[in-house]
PDB file of C-alpha atoms and ligand atoms in Angstrom:
ATOM      1  CA  MET A   1       3.520 -51.804 -55.325  1.00 95.00           C
ATOM      2  CA  ARG A   2       0.648 -50.635 -53.106  1.00 96.00           C
ATOM      3  CA  ARG A   3      -0.125 -46.926 -53.109  1.00 98.00           C
ATOM      4  CA  ILE A   4      -1.451 -45.870 -49.691  1.00 98.00           C
ATOM      5  CA  GLY A   5      -2.950 -42.470 -48.942  1.00 98.00           C
ATOM      6  CA  ILE A   6      -2.511 -40.707 -45.609  1.00 98.00           C
ATOM      7  CA  THR A   7      -4.849 -37.858 -44.838  1.00 97.00           C
ATOM      8  CA  GLY A   8      -6.403 -35.954 -41.952  1.00 96.00           C
ATOM      9  CA  GLY A   9      -7.622 -32.496 -41.062  1.00 94.00           C
ATOM     10  CA  ILE A  10      -5.258 -29.594 -40.531  1.00 94.00           C
ATOM     11  CA  GLY A  11      -3.111 -30.286 -37.476  1.00 95.00           C
ATOM     12  CA  SER A  12      -4.193 -33.944 -37.195  1.00 96.00           C
ATOM     13  CA  GLY A  13      -0.609 -35.156 -37.398  1.00 97.00           C
ATOM     14  CA  LYS A  14      -0.371 -36.368 -41.018  1.00 96.00           C
ATOM     15  CA  SER A  15       3.209 -35.125 -41.320  1.00 96.00           C
ATOM     16  CA  VAL A  16       4.277 -36.638 -37.979  1.00 97.00           C
ATOM     17  CA  VAL A  17       2.797 -40.025 -38.913  1.00 98.00           C
ATOM     18  CA  ALA A  18       4.234 -39.819 -42.448  1.00 98.00           C
ATOM     19  CA  ARG A  19       7.683 -39.142 -40.959  1.00 97.00           C
ATOM     20  CA  LEU A  20       7.339 -42.289 -38.821  1.00 98.00           C
ATOM     21  CA  PHE A  21       6.709 -44.363 -41.964  1.00 98.00           C
ATOM     22  CA  ALA A  22       9.647 -42.597 -43.686  1.00 98.00           C
ATOM     23  CA  ALA A  23      11.871 -43.579 -40.740  1.00 97.00           C
ATOM     24  CA  LEU A  24      10.942 -47.190 -41.568  1.00 97.00           C
ATOM     25  CA  GLY A  25      12.203 -46.677 -45.133  1.00 96.00           C
ATOM     26  CA  VAL A  26       8.817 -46.090 -46.758  1.00 98.00           C
ATOM     27  CA  PRO A  27       8.810 -43.531 -49.637  1.00 98.00           C
ATOM     28  CA  VAL A  28       6.454 -40.636 -48.826  1.00 98.00           C
ATOM     29  CA  TYR A  29       5.028 -38.150 -51.341  1.00 98.00           C
ATOM     30  CA  ASP A  30       4.085 -34.832 -49.684  1.00 97.00           C
ATOM     31  CA  SER A  31       1.241 -33.374 -51.760  1.00 96.00           C
ATOM     32  CA  ASP A  32       1.359 -29.961 -50.070  1.00 93.00           C
ATOM     33  CA  SER A  33       5.020 -29.322 -50.892  1.00 95.00           C
ATOM     34  CA  ARG A  34       4.741 -30.859 -54.358  1.00 97.00           C
ATOM     35  CA  ALA A  35       1.680 -28.694 -55.076  1.00 96.00           C
ATOM     36  CA  LYS A  36       3.772 -25.636 -54.223  1.00 93.00           C
ATOM     37  CA  TRP A  37       6.642 -26.964 -56.371  1.00 94.00           C
ATOM     38  CA  VAL A  38       4.490 -27.426 -59.497  1.00 96.00           C
ATOM     39  CA  MET A  39       2.832 -24.034 -58.869  1.00 96.00           C
ATOM     40  CA  ALA A  40       6.287 -22.472 -58.925  1.00 93.00           C
ATOM     41  CA  HIS A  41       7.872 -24.484 -61.766  1.00 94.00           C
ATOM     42  CA  ASP A  42       5.153 -25.612 -64.192  1.00 95.00           C
ATOM     43  CA  LEU A  43       4.992 -22.819 -66.783  1.00 96.00           C
ATOM     44  CA  VAL A  44       1.539 -23.766 -68.077  1.00 96.00           C
ATOM     45  CA  LEU A  45       0.157 -23.836 -64.532  1.00 97.00           C
ATOM     46  CA  ARG A  46       1.861 -20.533 -63.716  1.00 97.00           C
ATOM     47  CA  ALA A  47       0.151 -18.892 -66.687  1.00 97.00           C
ATOM     48  CA  GLN A  48      -3.208 -20.364 -65.637  1.00 97.00           C
ATOM     49  CA  LEU A  49      -2.794 -19.136 -62.052  1.00 97.00           C
ATOM     50  CA  LEU A  50      -1.764 -15.655 -63.193  1.00 97.00           C
ATOM     51  CA  ALA A  51      -4.805 -15.496 -65.476  1.00 97.00           C
ATOM     52  CA  ALA A  52      -7.107 -16.672 -62.697  1.00 96.00           C
ATOM     53  CA  PHE A  53      -5.681 -14.843 -59.670  1.00 97.00           C
ATOM     54  CA  GLY A  54      -3.787 -11.901 -61.119  1.00 96.00           C
ATOM     55  CA  ALA A  55      -0.262 -10.567 -61.081  1.00 95.00           C
ATOM     56  CA  ASP A  56       0.000 -10.720 -57.281  1.00 96.00           C
ATOM     57  CA  THR A  57      -0.008 -14.547 -57.446  1.00 96.00           C
ATOM     58  CA  TYR A  58       3.771 -14.472 -57.749  1.00 96.00           C
ATOM     59  CA  GLY A  59       6.163 -12.094 -56.058  1.00 94.00           C
ATOM     60  CA  ALA A  60       8.825 -10.001 -57.781  1.00 91.00           C
ATOM     61  CA  ASP A  61      11.220 -12.878 -57.137  1.00 91.00           C
ATOM     62  CA  GLY A  62       8.953 -15.221 -59.108  1.00 90.00           C
ATOM     63  CA  GLN A  63       8.039 -17.181 -55.980  1.00 93.00           C
ATOM     64  CA  LEU A  64       4.427 -18.087 -55.201  1.00 94.00           C
ATOM     65  CA  ASN A  65       2.805 -15.369 -53.094  1.00 95.00           C
ATOM     66  CA  ARG A  66       1.263 -17.806 -50.598  1.00 93.00           C
ATOM     67  CA  PRO A  67      -0.212 -15.286 -48.149  1.00 91.00           C
ATOM     68  CA  TYR A  68      -1.986 -13.506 -51.037  1.00 95.00           C
ATOM     69  CA  LEU A  69      -3.253 -16.747 -52.537  1.00 95.00           C
ATOM     70  CA  ALA A  70      -4.328 -18.070 -49.122  1.00 89.00           C
ATOM     71  CA  ARG A  71      -6.234 -14.840 -48.438  1.00 91.00           C
ATOM     72  CA  VAL A  72      -8.049 -14.936 -51.785  1.00 95.00           C
ATOM     73  CA  ALA A  73      -8.664 -18.677 -51.929  1.00 92.00           C
ATOM     74  CA  PHE A  74      -9.648 -19.374 -48.338  1.00 84.00           C
ATOM     75  CA  ALA A  75     -12.044 -16.397 -48.243  1.00 86.00           C
ATOM     76  CA  ASP A  76     -14.258 -17.691 -51.065  1.00 91.00           C
ATOM     77  CA  PRO A  77     -15.186 -21.336 -51.712  1.00 89.00           C
ATOM     78  CA  ALA A  78     -15.612 -20.649 -55.440  1.00 95.00           C
ATOM     79  CA  ARG A  79     -12.093 -19.255 -55.708  1.00 95.00           C
ATOM     80  CA  LEU A  80     -10.737 -22.169 -53.647  1.00 91.00           C
ATOM     81  CA  ALA A  81     -12.474 -24.604 -56.012  1.00 93.00           C
ATOM     82  CA  GLN A  82     -10.967 -22.741 -58.962  1.00 96.00           C
ATOM     83  CA  LEU A  83      -7.475 -23.014 -57.432  1.00 96.00           C
ATOM     84  CA  ASN A  84      -7.932 -26.690 -56.656  1.00 93.00           C
ATOM     85  CA  ALA A  85      -9.242 -27.432 -60.168  1.00 95.00           C
ATOM     86  CA  LEU A  86      -6.047 -25.978 -61.647  1.00 97.00           C
ATOM     87  CA  VAL A  87      -3.531 -27.449 -59.192  1.00 96.00           C
ATOM     88  CA  HIS A  88      -4.820 -30.908 -58.267  1.00 94.00           C
ATOM     89  CA  PRO A  89      -4.630 -32.507 -61.754  1.00 94.00           C
ATOM     90  CA  ARG A  90      -0.978 -31.447 -62.014  1.00 96.00           C
ATOM     91  CA  VAL A  91      -0.237 -32.904 -58.590  1.00 95.00           C
ATOM     92  CA  GLY A  92      -1.896 -36.133 -59.756  1.00 94.00           C
ATOM     93  CA  GLU A  93       0.410 -36.332 -62.793  1.00 95.00           C
ATOM     94  CA  ASP A  94       3.439 -35.541 -60.643  1.00 97.00           C
ATOM     95  CA  PHE A  95       2.492 -38.264 -58.155  1.00 97.00           C
ATOM     96  CA  ALA A  96       1.992 -40.831 -60.932  1.00 97.00           C
ATOM     97  CA  ALA A  97       5.536 -40.213 -62.196  1.00 97.00           C
ATOM     98  CA  TRP A  98       6.971 -40.333 -58.661  1.00 98.00           C
ATOM     99  CA  SER A  99       5.172 -43.537 -57.670  1.00 98.00           C
ATOM    100  CA  ALA A 100       6.280 -45.296 -60.878  1.00 98.00           C
ATOM    101  CA  GLN A 101       9.867 -44.548 -59.813  1.00 98.00           C
ATOM    102  CA  GLN A 102       9.229 -46.023 -56.338  1.00 98.00           C
ATOM    103  CA  ALA A 103       7.723 -49.186 -57.855  1.00 97.00           C
ATOM    104  CA  ALA A 104      10.747 -49.518 -60.156  1.00 97.00           C
ATOM    105  CA  ALA A 105      12.972 -49.220 -57.089  1.00 97.00           C
ATOM    106  CA  GLY A 106      11.252 -52.290 -55.612  1.00 95.00           C
ATOM    107  CA  HIS A 107       9.379 -50.749 -52.676  1.00 96.00           C
ATOM    108  CA  ALA A 108       6.504 -52.880 -51.325  1.00 96.00           C
ATOM    109  CA  TYR A 109       4.383 -49.775 -50.801  1.00 97.00           C
ATOM    110  CA  ALA A 110       4.554 -45.974 -50.964  1.00 98.00           C
ATOM    111  CA  LEU A 111       2.588 -43.278 -49.115  1.00 98.00           C
ATOM    112  CA  LYS A 112       0.865 -40.207 -50.547  1.00 98.00           C
ATOM    113  CA  GLU A 113       0.345 -37.598 -47.817  1.00 97.00           C
ATOM    114  CA  ALA A 114      -2.423 -35.139 -48.663  1.00 96.00           C
ATOM    115  CA  ALA A 115      -4.701 -32.915 -46.609  1.00 92.00           C
ATOM    116  CA  LEU A 116      -7.347 -33.133 -49.333  1.00 89.00           C
ATOM    117  CA  LEU A 117      -7.154 -36.753 -50.444  1.00 94.00           C
ATOM    118  CA  PHE A 118     -10.923 -37.205 -50.471  1.00 94.00           C
ATOM    119  CA  GLU A 119     -11.863 -33.629 -51.400  1.00 88.00           C
ATOM    120  CA  SER A 120      -9.568 -33.664 -54.450  1.00 88.00           C
ATOM    121  CA  GLY A 121     -10.585 -37.162 -55.584  1.00 92.00           C
ATOM    122  CA  ALA A 122      -6.946 -38.267 -55.351  1.00 92.00           C
ATOM    123  CA  TYR A 123      -7.994 -41.271 -53.184  1.00 95.00           C
ATOM    124  CA  GLN A 124      -9.381 -42.926 -56.359  1.00 94.00           C
ATOM    125  CA  GLY A 125      -5.895 -43.743 -57.603  1.00 90.00           C
ATOM    126  CA  LEU A 126      -4.865 -45.385 -54.324  1.00 97.00           C
ATOM    127  CA  ASP A 127      -5.164 -48.898 -52.899  1.00 97.00           C
ATOM    128  CA  LYS A 128      -5.901 -47.930 -49.294  1.00 97.00           C
ATOM    129  CA  VAL A 129      -6.351 -44.737 -47.250  1.00 98.00           C
ATOM    130  CA  ILE A 130      -5.210 -44.011 -43.697  1.00 98.00           C
ATOM    131  CA  THR A 131      -6.959 -41.186 -41.829  1.00 98.00           C
ATOM    132  CA  VAL A 132      -5.010 -39.638 -38.971  1.00 98.00           C
ATOM    133  CA  PHE A 133      -7.537 -38.617 -36.334  1.00 97.00           C
ATOM    134  CA  ALA A 134      -7.469 -35.879 -33.722  1.00 95.00           C
ATOM    135  CA  PRO A 135     -10.522 -33.852 -32.569  1.00 93.00           C
ATOM    136  CA  PRO A 136     -10.849 -30.257 -33.870  1.00 91.00           C
ATOM    137  CA  GLU A 137      -9.946 -28.629 -30.557  1.00 93.00           C
ATOM    138  CA  VAL A 138      -6.711 -30.622 -30.318  1.00 95.00           C
ATOM    139  CA  ARG A 139      -5.879 -29.855 -33.950  1.00 95.00           C
ATOM    140  CA  THR A 140      -6.559 -26.140 -33.479  1.00 96.00           C
ATOM    141  CA  ALA A 141      -4.303 -25.966 -30.408  1.00 96.00           C
ATOM    142  CA  ARG A 142      -1.501 -27.752 -32.268  1.00 97.00           C
ATOM    143  CA  VAL A 143      -1.739 -25.505 -35.325  1.00 97.00           C
ATOM    144  CA  LEU A 144      -1.778 -22.332 -33.208  1.00 97.00           C
ATOM    145  CA  ALA A 145       1.300 -23.607 -31.333  1.00 97.00           C
ATOM    146  CA  ARG A 146       3.027 -24.392 -34.639  1.00 96.00           C
ATOM    147  CA  ASP A 147       1.982 -21.523 -36.920  1.00 95.00           C
ATOM    148  CA  ALA A 148       2.558 -18.089 -35.359  1.00 93.00           C
ATOM    149  CA  HIS A 149       0.967 -16.408 -38.379  1.00 90.00           C
ATOM    150  CA  ARG A 150      -2.366 -18.142 -37.926  1.00 91.00           C
ATOM    151  CA  THR A 151      -5.260 -17.082 -35.681  1.00 94.00           C
ATOM    152  CA  ALA A 152      -7.943 -19.358 -34.255  1.00 94.00           C
ATOM    153  CA  ALA A 153     -10.320 -17.826 -36.821  1.00 94.00           C
ATOM    154  CA  ASP A 154      -7.971 -18.816 -39.666  1.00 90.00           C
ATOM    155  CA  VAL A 155      -7.840 -22.399 -38.436  1.00 94.00           C
ATOM    156  CA  ALA A 156     -11.609 -22.526 -37.902  1.00 93.00           C
ATOM    157  CA  ARG A 157     -12.132 -21.304 -41.478  1.00 88.00           C
ATOM    158  CA  ILE A 158      -9.790 -23.931 -42.898  1.00 87.00           C
ATOM    159  CA  ILE A 159     -11.445 -26.664 -40.807  1.00 90.00           C
ATOM    160  CA  ALA A 160     -14.850 -25.474 -42.062  1.00 88.00           C
ATOM    161  CA  GLN A 161     -13.654 -25.795 -45.664  1.00 81.00           C
ATOM    162  CA  GLN A 162     -12.366 -29.324 -45.173  1.00 87.00           C
ATOM    163  CA  LEU A 163     -14.275 -32.588 -45.045  1.00 91.00           C
ATOM    164  CA  PRO A 164     -16.122 -33.229 -41.744  1.00 90.00           C
ATOM    165  CA  GLU A 165     -14.078 -35.485 -39.435  1.00 90.00           C
ATOM    166  CA  THR A 166     -16.850 -38.107 -39.307  1.00 92.00           C
ATOM    167  CA  GLU A 167     -16.800 -38.484 -43.088  1.00 95.00           C
ATOM    168  CA  ARG A 168     -12.999 -38.671 -43.229  1.00 95.00           C
ATOM    169  CA  LEU A 169     -13.137 -41.465 -40.639  1.00 96.00           C
ATOM    170  CA  ALA A 170     -15.977 -43.320 -42.371  1.00 97.00           C
ATOM    171  CA  ARG A 171     -14.183 -43.284 -45.744  1.00 97.00           C
ATOM    172  CA  ALA A 172     -10.825 -44.464 -44.393  1.00 97.00           C
ATOM    173  CA  ASP A 173      -9.584 -48.063 -44.611  1.00 97.00           C
ATOM    174  CA  TYR A 174      -7.437 -47.509 -41.516  1.00 97.00           C
ATOM    175  CA  VAL A 175      -7.382 -44.909 -38.737  1.00 98.00           C
ATOM    176  CA  VAL A 176      -4.321 -43.813 -36.782  1.00 98.00           C
ATOM    177  CA  TYR A 177      -5.535 -42.244 -33.539  1.00 97.00           C
ATOM    178  CA  ASN A 178      -3.308 -39.262 -32.775  1.00 97.00           C
ATOM    179  CA  ASP A 179      -5.564 -37.824 -30.066  1.00 94.00           C
ATOM    180  CA  ASP A 180      -3.465 -38.844 -27.044  1.00 90.00           C
ATOM    181  CA  SER A 181      -5.851 -41.799 -26.500  1.00 92.00           C
ATOM    182  CA  GLN A 182      -3.131 -44.269 -27.495  1.00 95.00           C
ATOM    183  CA  LEU A 183       0.493 -44.337 -28.598  1.00 97.00           C
ATOM    184  CA  VAL A 184       1.000 -43.610 -32.290  1.00 98.00           C
ATOM    185  CA  ILE A 185       4.184 -45.588 -33.007  1.00 98.00           C
ATOM    186  CA  PRO A 186       2.662 -49.039 -32.285  1.00 98.00           C
ATOM    187  CA  GLN A 187      -0.206 -48.192 -34.658  1.00 98.00           C
ATOM    188  CA  VAL A 188       2.278 -47.271 -37.414  1.00 98.00           C
ATOM    189  CA  LEU A 189       4.394 -50.387 -36.824  1.00 97.00           C
ATOM    190  CA  ALA A 190       1.309 -52.632 -37.050  1.00 97.00           C
ATOM    191  CA  LEU A 191       0.346 -51.138 -40.429  1.00 97.00           C
ATOM    192  CA  HIS A 192       3.940 -51.322 -41.700  1.00 97.00           C
ATOM    193  CA  GLN A 193       4.254 -54.983 -40.767  1.00 95.00           C
ATOM    194  CA  GLN A 194       1.052 -55.645 -42.695  1.00 92.00           C
ATOM    195  CA  TRP A 195       2.273 -53.995 -45.918  1.00 93.00           C
ATOM    196  CA  ALA A 196       6.043 -54.256 -45.860  1.00 87.00           C
ATOM    197  CA  ARG A 197       6.126 -57.991 -46.594  1.00 77.00           C
ATOM    198  CA  GLU A 198       3.282 -58.230 -49.140  1.00 64.00           C
TER     199      GLU A 198
HETATM  200  C1  COD B 201      -3.361 -21.541 -50.843  1.00 75.74           C
HETATM  201  C2  COD B 201      -1.965 -21.909 -50.404  1.00 75.74           C
HETATM  202  C3  COD B 201      -0.911 -21.285 -51.299  1.00 75.74           C
HETATM  203  C4  COD B 201      -1.759 -21.441 -48.970  1.00 75.74           C
HETATM  204  O1  COD B 201      -0.448 -21.871 -48.562  1.00 75.74           O
HETATM  205  P1  COD B 201      -0.085 -21.765 -46.997  1.00 75.74           P
HETATM  206  O2  COD B 201       1.318 -22.215 -46.839  1.00 75.74           O
HETATM  207  O3  COD B 201      -0.493 -20.441 -46.473  1.00 75.74           O
HETATM  208  O4  COD B 201      -1.056 -22.771 -46.312  1.00 75.74           O
HETATM  209  P2  COD B 201      -0.853 -24.353 -46.332  1.00 75.74           P
HETATM  210  O5  COD B 201      -0.524 -24.815 -47.697  1.00 75.74           O
HETATM  211  O6  COD B 201       0.034 -24.743 -45.194  1.00 75.74           O
HETATM  212  O7  COD B 201      -2.341 -24.770 -46.021  1.00 75.74           O
HETATM  213  C5  COD B 201      -2.731 -24.741 -44.659  1.00 75.74           C
HETATM  214  C6  COD B 201      -3.721 -25.815 -44.490  1.00 75.74           C
HETATM  215  O8  COD B 201      -4.850 -25.479 -45.264  1.00 75.74           O
HETATM  216  C7  COD B 201      -5.353 -26.653 -45.814  1.00 75.74           C
HETATM  217  N1  COD B 201      -5.356 -26.487 -47.240  1.00 75.74           N
HETATM  218  C8  COD B 201      -4.320 -26.337 -48.068  1.00 75.74           C
HETATM  219  N2  COD B 201      -4.748 -26.229 -49.328  1.00 75.74           N
HETATM  220  C9  COD B 201      -6.091 -26.306 -49.262  1.00 75.74           C
HETATM  221  C10 COD B 201      -7.127 -26.283 -50.204  1.00 75.74           C
HETATM  222  N3  COD B 201      -6.824 -26.171 -51.510  1.00 75.74           N
HETATM  223  N4  COD B 201      -8.412 -26.414 -49.773  1.00 75.74           N
HETATM  224  C11 COD B 201      -8.703 -26.536 -48.456  1.00 75.74           C
HETATM  225  N5  COD B 201      -7.764 -26.581 -47.497  1.00 75.74           N
HETATM  226  C12 COD B 201      -6.486 -26.466 -47.915  1.00 75.74           C
HETATM  227  C13 COD B 201      -4.491 -27.823 -45.406  1.00 75.74           C
HETATM  228  O9  COD B 201      -5.033 -28.434 -44.246  1.00 75.74           O
HETATM  229  C14 COD B 201      -3.229 -27.134 -45.067  1.00 75.74           C
HETATM  230  O10 COD B 201      -2.573 -27.868 -44.100  1.00 75.74           O
HETATM  231  C15 COD B 201      -1.771 -23.417 -50.410  1.00 75.74           C
HETATM  232  O11 COD B 201      -2.599 -23.980 -49.455  1.00 75.74           O
HETATM  233  C16 COD B 201      -2.091 -24.005 -51.766  1.00 75.74           C
HETATM  234  O12 COD B 201      -1.328 -23.860 -52.696  1.00 75.74           O
HETATM  235  N6  COD B 201      -3.261 -24.690 -51.868  1.00 75.74           N
HETATM  236  C17 COD B 201      -3.693 -25.160 -53.198  1.00 75.74           C
HETATM  237  C18 COD B 201      -2.955 -26.422 -53.568  1.00 75.74           C
HETATM  238  C19 COD B 201      -3.462 -27.511 -52.669  1.00 75.74           C
HETATM  239  O13 COD B 201      -4.624 -27.857 -52.716  1.00 75.74           O
HETATM  240  N7  COD B 201      -2.553 -28.059 -51.824  1.00 75.74           N
HETATM  241  C20 COD B 201      -2.919 -29.201 -51.003  1.00 75.74           C
HETATM  242  C21 COD B 201      -2.617 -30.479 -51.802  1.00 75.74           C
HETATM  243  S1  COD B 201      -3.531 -31.830 -51.177  1.00 75.74           S
HETATM  244  N1  ATP B 202       0.604 -36.488 -30.663  1.00 75.74           N
HETATM  245  C1  ATP B 202       1.094 -35.243 -30.688  1.00 75.74           C
HETATM  246  N2  ATP B 202       1.445 -34.628 -29.550  1.00 75.74           N
HETATM  247  C2  ATP B 202       1.926 -33.369 -29.569  1.00 75.74           C
HETATM  248  N3  ATP B 202       2.111 -32.624 -30.698  1.00 75.74           N
HETATM  249  C3  ATP B 202       1.759 -33.210 -31.849  1.00 75.74           C
HETATM  250  C4  ATP B 202       1.249 -34.531 -31.926  1.00 75.74           C
HETATM  251  N4  ATP B 202       1.007 -34.813 -33.241  1.00 75.74           N
HETATM  252  C5  ATP B 202       1.350 -33.712 -33.949  1.00 75.74           C
HETATM  253  N5  ATP B 202       1.819 -32.757 -33.124  1.00 75.74           N
HETATM  254  C6  ATP B 202       2.271 -31.410 -33.504  1.00 75.74           C
HETATM  255  O1  ATP B 202       1.116 -30.748 -33.989  1.00 75.74           O
HETATM  256  C7  ATP B 202       1.436 -29.987 -35.167  1.00 75.74           C
HETATM  257  C8  ATP B 202       0.623 -30.533 -36.333  1.00 75.74           C
HETATM  258  O2  ATP B 202       1.159 -31.796 -36.694  1.00 75.74           O
HETATM  259  P1  ATP B 202       1.423 -32.072 -38.260  1.00 75.74           P
HETATM  260  O3  ATP B 202       2.164 -30.935 -38.852  1.00 75.74           O
HETATM  261  O4  ATP B 202       1.988 -33.447 -38.394  1.00 75.74           O
HETATM  262  O5  ATP B 202      -0.089 -32.060 -38.745  1.00 75.74           O
HETATM  263  P2  ATP B 202      -0.597 -32.079 -40.243  1.00 75.74           P
HETATM  264  O6  ATP B 202      -1.812 -32.899 -40.277  1.00 75.74           O
HETATM  265  O7  ATP B 202       0.520 -32.436 -41.167  1.00 75.74           O
HETATM  266  O8  ATP B 202      -0.946 -30.528 -40.386  1.00 75.74           O
HETATM  267  P3  ATP B 202      -1.148 -29.673 -41.741  1.00 75.74           P
HETATM  268  O9  ATP B 202      -2.429 -30.122 -42.348  1.00 75.74           O
HETATM  269  O10 ATP B 202      -1.176 -28.278 -41.248  1.00 75.74           O
HETATM  270  O11 ATP B 202       0.056 -29.975 -42.605  1.00 75.74           O
HETATM  271  C9  ATP B 202       2.934 -30.110 -35.362  1.00 75.74           C
HETATM  272  O12 ATP B 202       3.574 -29.007 -34.739  1.00 75.74           O
HETATM  273  C10 ATP B 202       3.287 -31.408 -34.642  1.00 75.74           C
HETATM  274  O13 ATP B 202       4.616 -31.385 -34.134  1.00 75.74           O
END
C-alpha cells in the first residue's frame, strides 16, 4: 500500500481536498485531530506536557487547554519546537499503527493529512507528498472567514512559523492548485486514477 502525504499552509484547503479523496473511499489520517487525541489520552505524553508547559496545559475537565497551549507555543519558536518534539513522535507511532490496518484491509493507498509534514519530518515515512497550494492572502481570508477566534495577526504569525510556500511547492511530488485558478475535483480525480489501480 502506498502512503501519500497531503500538506499545505494554514487555510490552503488540505481538509477540503482530503475529504474529496475520502469521498472516493480513500482512508485519510488527520494528523491535527490525532495529535490532539494522543495529547489527551497518552498518559506518558500528558505527563511530559504537564512537566514542560505546566498545570494549565489541561483544564479541570482533563481536556487539553488548546487556547493556553496555542498562546504559549505560537508566541515562542523554542516552546513550539519543544511541543513538536514531544508530540510528533507519538503521532508518527499512531500513524504507523493506523496505516498497517489500512494495508491489511487491502487499500491501494492511504493519505496522511498534516499541516507540518515537512517541518516535522513525517514526509520521510511516505511514498509521495501532495502540496495543496493557495497564496497567503487567499489562505488568510479563508481562515478569518472560518475561525471567528482568530485575528489576521494570529494567522500571519502561524504562516510565519510554517514552511515558506515556495519550499512546500518545491518539495512536493504533486501540487493541487486550490487558488481558484482551476477546478479542484478534476485534479483529485486524476491523482486517484493514478493510484487507485496500482
Ligand atoms: C497548539 C495547539 C494545541 C493549538 O490548537 P488550535 O486548535 O488552537 O490550533 P490548530 O491546531 O487548529 O492549529 C492552527 C493551525 O496552526 C498550525 N499549526 C498547528 N500546530 C502547529 C505547530 N506545532 N507548529 C506550527 N504550526 C502549527 C496549523 O496550520 C494549524 O492548522 C495545536 O496546534 C497543537 O496541539 N499543536 C501541536 C501538535 C501539532 O503539531 N499538530 C499538528 C500535527 S501535523
Ligand atoms: N476553493 C475554495 N473556495 C472557497 N473556500 C474554500 C476553498 N478551499 C477551502 N475553502 C475554505 O477555506 C477554509 C480552509 O480550508 P481547509 O480547512 O480545508 O484548510 P486547511 O488547509 O485544512 O486549514 P488548516 O491548516 O487550518 O486545517 C475552510 O473554511 C474551507 O471551507
